[in-house]
Short mmCIF file of C-alpha atoms in Angstrom, two decimals:
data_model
loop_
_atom_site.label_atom_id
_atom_site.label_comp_id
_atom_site.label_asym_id
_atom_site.label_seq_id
_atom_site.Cartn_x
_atom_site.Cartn_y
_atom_site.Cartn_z
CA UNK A 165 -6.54 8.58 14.92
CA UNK A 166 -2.76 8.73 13.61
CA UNK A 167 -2.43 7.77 9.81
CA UNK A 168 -1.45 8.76 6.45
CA UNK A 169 -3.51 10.84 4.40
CA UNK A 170 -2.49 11.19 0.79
CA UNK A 171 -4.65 13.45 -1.26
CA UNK A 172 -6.24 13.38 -4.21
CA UNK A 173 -7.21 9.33 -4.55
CA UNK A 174 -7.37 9.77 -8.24
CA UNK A 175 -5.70 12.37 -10.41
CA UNK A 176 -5.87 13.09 -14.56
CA UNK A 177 -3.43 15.35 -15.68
CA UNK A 178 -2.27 15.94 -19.59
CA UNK A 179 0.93 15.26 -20.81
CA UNK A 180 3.83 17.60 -20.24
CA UNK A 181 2.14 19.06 -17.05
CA UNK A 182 3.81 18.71 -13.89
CA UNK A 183 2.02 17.63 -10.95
CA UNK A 184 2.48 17.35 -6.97
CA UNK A 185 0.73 14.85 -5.28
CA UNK A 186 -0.11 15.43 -1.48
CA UNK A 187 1.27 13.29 1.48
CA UNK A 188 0.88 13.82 5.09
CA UNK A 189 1.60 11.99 8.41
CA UNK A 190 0.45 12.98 12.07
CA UNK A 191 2.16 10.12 13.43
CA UNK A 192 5.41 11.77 14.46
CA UNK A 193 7.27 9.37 12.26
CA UNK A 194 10.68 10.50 11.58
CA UNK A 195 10.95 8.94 7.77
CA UNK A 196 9.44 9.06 4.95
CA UNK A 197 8.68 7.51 1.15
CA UNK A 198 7.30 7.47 -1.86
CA UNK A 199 6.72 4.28 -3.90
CA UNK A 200 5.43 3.64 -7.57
CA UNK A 201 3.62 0.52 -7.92
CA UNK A 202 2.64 -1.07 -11.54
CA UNK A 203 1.25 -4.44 -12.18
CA UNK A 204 3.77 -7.33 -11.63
CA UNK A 205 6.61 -4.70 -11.26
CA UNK A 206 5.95 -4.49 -7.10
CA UNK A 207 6.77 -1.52 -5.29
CA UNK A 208 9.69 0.56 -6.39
CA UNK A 209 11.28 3.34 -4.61
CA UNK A 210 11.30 7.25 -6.09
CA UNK A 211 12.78 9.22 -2.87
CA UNK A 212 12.77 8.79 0.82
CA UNK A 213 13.53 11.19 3.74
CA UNK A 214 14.64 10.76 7.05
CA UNK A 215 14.75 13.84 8.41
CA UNK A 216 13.32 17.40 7.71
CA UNK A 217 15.24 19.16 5.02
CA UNK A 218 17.20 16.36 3.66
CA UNK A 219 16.00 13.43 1.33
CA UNK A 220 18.02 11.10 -1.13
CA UNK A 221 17.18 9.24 -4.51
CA UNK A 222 15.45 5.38 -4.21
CA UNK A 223 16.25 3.38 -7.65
CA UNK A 224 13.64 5.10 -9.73
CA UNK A 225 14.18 8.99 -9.04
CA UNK A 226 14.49 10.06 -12.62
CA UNK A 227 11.49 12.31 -13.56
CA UNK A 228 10.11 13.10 -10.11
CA UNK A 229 10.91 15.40 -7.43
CA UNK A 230 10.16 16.09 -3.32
CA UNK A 231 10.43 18.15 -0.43
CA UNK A 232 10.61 17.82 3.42
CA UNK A 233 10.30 21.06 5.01
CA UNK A 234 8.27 20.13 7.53
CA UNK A 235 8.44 16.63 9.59
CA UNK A 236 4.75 16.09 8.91
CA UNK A 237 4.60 16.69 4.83
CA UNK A 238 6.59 14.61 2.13
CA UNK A 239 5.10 16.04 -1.16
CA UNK A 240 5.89 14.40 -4.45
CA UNK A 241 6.02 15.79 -8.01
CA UNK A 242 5.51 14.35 -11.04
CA UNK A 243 7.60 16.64 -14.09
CA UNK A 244 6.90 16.58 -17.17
CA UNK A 245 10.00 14.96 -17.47
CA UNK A 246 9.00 11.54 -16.40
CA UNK A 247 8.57 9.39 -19.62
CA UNK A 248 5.59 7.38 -18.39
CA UNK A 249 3.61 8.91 -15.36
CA UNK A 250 0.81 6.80 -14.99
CA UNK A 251 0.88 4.72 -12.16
CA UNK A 252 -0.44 3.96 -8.17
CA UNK A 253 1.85 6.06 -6.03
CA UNK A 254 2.16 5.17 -2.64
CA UNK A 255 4.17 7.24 0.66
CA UNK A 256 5.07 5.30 3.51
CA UNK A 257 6.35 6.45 6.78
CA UNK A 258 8.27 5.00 10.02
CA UNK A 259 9.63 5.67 13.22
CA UNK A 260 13.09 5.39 13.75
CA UNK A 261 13.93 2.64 16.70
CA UNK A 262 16.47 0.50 17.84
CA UNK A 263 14.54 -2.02 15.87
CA UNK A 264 12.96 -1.92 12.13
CA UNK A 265 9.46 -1.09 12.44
CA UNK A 266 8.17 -1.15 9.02
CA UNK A 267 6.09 1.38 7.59
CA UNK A 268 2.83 2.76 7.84
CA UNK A 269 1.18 2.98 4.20
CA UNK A 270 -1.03 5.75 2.77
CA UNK A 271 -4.42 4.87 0.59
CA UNK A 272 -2.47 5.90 -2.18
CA UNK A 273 -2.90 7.89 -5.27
CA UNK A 274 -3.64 6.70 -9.29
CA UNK A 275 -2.35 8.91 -11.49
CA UNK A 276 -3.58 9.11 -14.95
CA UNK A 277 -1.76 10.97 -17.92
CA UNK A 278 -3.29 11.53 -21.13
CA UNK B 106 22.12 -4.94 -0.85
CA UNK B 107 18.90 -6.78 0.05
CA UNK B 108 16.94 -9.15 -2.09
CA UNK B 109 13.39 -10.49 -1.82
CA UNK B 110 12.07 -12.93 -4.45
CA UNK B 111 8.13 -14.27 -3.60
CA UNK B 112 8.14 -17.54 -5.44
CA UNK B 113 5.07 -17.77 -7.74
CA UNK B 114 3.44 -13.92 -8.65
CA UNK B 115 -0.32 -16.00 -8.52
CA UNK B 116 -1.78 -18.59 -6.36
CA UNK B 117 -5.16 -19.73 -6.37
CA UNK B 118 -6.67 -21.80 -3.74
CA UNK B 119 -10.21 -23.10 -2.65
CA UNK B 120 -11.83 -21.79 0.28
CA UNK B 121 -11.22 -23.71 3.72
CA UNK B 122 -7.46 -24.54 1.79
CA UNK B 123 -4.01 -24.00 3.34
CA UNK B 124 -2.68 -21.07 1.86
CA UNK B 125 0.72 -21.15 1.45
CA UNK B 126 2.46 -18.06 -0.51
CA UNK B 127 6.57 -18.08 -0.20
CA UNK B 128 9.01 -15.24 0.52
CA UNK B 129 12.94 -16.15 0.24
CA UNK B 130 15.49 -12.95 1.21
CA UNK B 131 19.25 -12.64 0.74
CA UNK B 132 20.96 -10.76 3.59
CA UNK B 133 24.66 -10.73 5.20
CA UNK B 134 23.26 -9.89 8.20
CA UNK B 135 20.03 -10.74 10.09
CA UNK B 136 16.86 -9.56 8.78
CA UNK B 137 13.96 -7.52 9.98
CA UNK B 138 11.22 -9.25 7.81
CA UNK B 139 7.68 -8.19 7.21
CA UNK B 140 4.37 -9.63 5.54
CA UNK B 141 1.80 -6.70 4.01
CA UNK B 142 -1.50 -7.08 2.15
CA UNK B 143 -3.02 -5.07 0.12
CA UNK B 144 -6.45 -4.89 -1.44
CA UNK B 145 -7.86 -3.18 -4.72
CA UNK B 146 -6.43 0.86 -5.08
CA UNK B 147 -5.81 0.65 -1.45
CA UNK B 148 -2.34 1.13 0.69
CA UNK B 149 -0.33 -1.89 2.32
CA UNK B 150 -1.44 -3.01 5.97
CA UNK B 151 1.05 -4.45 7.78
CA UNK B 152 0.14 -8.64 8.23
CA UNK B 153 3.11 -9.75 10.77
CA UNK B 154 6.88 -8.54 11.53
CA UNK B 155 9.73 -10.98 12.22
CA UNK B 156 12.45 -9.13 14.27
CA UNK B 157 14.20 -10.84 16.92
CA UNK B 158 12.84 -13.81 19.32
CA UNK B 159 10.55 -16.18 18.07
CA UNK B 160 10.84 -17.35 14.89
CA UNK B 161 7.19 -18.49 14.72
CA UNK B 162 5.34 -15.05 14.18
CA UNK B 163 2.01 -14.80 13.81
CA UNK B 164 -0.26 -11.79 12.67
CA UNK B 165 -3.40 -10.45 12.07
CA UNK B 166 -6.45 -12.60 10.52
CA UNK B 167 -5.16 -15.54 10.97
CA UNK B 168 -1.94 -15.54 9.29
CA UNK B 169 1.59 -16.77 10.38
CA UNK B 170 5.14 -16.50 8.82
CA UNK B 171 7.94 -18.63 9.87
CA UNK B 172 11.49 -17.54 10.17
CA UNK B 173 14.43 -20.05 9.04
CA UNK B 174 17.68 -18.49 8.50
CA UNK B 175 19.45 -21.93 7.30
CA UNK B 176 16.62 -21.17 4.15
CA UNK B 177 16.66 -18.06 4.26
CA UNK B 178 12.55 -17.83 3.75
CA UNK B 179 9.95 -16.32 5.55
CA UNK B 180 6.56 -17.86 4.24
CA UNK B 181 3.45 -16.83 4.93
CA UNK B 182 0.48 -19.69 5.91
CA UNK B 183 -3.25 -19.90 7.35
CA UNK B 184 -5.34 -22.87 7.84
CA UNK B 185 -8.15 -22.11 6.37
CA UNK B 186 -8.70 -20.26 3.52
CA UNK B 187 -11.38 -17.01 3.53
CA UNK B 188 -12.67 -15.68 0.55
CA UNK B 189 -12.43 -12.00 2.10
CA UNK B 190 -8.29 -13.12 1.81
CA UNK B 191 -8.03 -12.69 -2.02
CA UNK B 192 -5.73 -9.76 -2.03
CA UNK B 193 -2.15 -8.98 -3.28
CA UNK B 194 0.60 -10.02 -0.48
CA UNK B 195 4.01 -8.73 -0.62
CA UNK B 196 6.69 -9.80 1.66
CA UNK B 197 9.78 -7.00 2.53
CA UNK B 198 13.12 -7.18 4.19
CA UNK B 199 15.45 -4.50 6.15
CA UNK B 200 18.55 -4.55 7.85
CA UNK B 201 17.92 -2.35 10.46
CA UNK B 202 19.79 0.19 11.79
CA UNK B 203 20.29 3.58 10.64
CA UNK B 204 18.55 2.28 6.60
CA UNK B 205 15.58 2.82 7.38
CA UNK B 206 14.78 1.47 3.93
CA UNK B 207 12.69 -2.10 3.56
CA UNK B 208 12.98 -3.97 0.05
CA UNK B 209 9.80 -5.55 -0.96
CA UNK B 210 9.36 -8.51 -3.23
CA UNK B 211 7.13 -8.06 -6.55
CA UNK B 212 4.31 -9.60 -4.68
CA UNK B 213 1.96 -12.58 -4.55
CA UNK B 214 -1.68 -12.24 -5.80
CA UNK B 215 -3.63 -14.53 -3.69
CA UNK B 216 -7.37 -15.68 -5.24
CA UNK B 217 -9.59 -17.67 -3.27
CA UNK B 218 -12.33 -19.91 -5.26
CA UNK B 219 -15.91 -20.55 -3.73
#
C-alpha cells in the first residue's frame, strides 16, 4: 500500500545537537511538507517542496533545514539553532492536479529536547 | 493570503448528540476546502473535500460539511454522536492552482461524554 512513512515515531536528542528526521512517500506525489504542530497553536508550516531539487520557506523556517534530491524523500533537520525544538512534526504530501487534492499525512514524529 | 478560523478550540457533546464543530475561511477566490481528524500522536486523515459541484459534501464515518460562500463557512456535522469520534478536527483551505499550499485552522478538539 502507498503512504507516508516518517521514521523514528519518537526521538530524544540533547540540546545544541542537530537532528534529521526521516520522511518518505511511495505515492508518486509531486509535493511535499513539513508541519510543526503544538497544543492550541495548529499546524504551522517549516518548508515545502514541489519539485525535486527546489523547496521554499513556510512561515516558521527559522532554525530548521531540508532537502529534496529525490522525488520520494523530503528529510527535515532540526539545528541547533532552533530556540525551542520540541514538538510533533508532521510531512504531508500531494499530487499536483487541475484540482486541490489535499494532502496525504505521515504518523508523525515527537521530538523531545533536553 | 488565506485565512481559516474554527470557532470554539473545544466542544464537548453527549453521545447520540449532533455534533456541530464550525470552520469560517477568507478567500478572494473560490476555495478548495477540506475537513481532517486526527487522533492521539497520530497524522491527519482526510474526513471530506469541498471542491467544485455540490455544496453538500459528505465524508467518511458519518460526517458532512456544507459549503456556503455568502458565509463563507464550511462546518462540519453528524447525527449522532460516537464516542470512538473524540479526536482533534481541523478544517484547511487552498486556492488551487499552481499553491499547492492548504492553510489549516488551529483546530477543534471534539470530546464525546458517555
Amino acid at each position: 500500500d502507498g503512504g507516508i512513512t516518517q521514521s523514528p515515531k519518537y526521538l530524544f536528542r540533547k540540546e545544541g545537537q542537530n537532528v534529521t528526521l526521516s520522511c518518505e512517500q511511495n505515492l508518486n506525489h509531486d509535493a511535499m511538507y513539513w508541519y510543526r504542530q503544538d497544543p492550541g497553536q495548529g499546524l504551522r508550516l517549516i518548508y515545502y517542496s514541489q519539485i525535486v531539487n527546489d523547496f521554499q520557506k513556510g512561515d516558521i523556517a527559522e532554525g530548521y533545514s531540508v532537502s529534496r534530491e529525490k522525488k520520494e524523500s523530503f528529510p527535515l533537520t532540526v539545528t541547533s539553532a532552533q530556540k525551542n525544538p520540541t514538538a510533533f512534526y508532521l510531512c504531508a504530501s500531494s499530487i499536483w492536479a487541475r484540482e486541490l487534492n489535499g494532502y496525504t499525512f505521515g504518523s508523525g514524529t515527537r521530538l523531545t529536547v533536553v | 493570503a488565506q485565512s481559516v478560523t474554527q470557532l470554539g478550540s473545544h466542544v464537548s457533546v453527549s453521545e447520540g448528540a449532533l455534533v456541530l464543530l464550525r470552520c469560517n475561511y477568507s478567500s478572494s477566490v473560490p476555495p478548495y476546502l477540506f475537513w481532517y481528524v486526527q487522533y492521539p500522536n497520530q497524522g491527519l486523515q482526510l474526513l471530506l473535500k469541498y471542491t467544485t459541484g455540490a455544496t453538500l459534501v459528505k465524508g467518511i464515518n458519518g460526517f458532512e460539511a456544507e459549503f456556503k460562500k455568502s458565509e463563507t463557512s464550511f462546518h462540519l456535522t453528524k447525527p449522532s454522536a460516537h464516542m470512538s469520534d473524540a479526536a482533534e478536527y481541523f478544517c484547511a483551505a487552498g486556492s488551487g492552482g499552481s499553491n499547492y499550499k492548504l492553510t489549516f485552522g488551529k483546530g477543534t478538539l471534539l470530546t464525546v461524554n458517555p
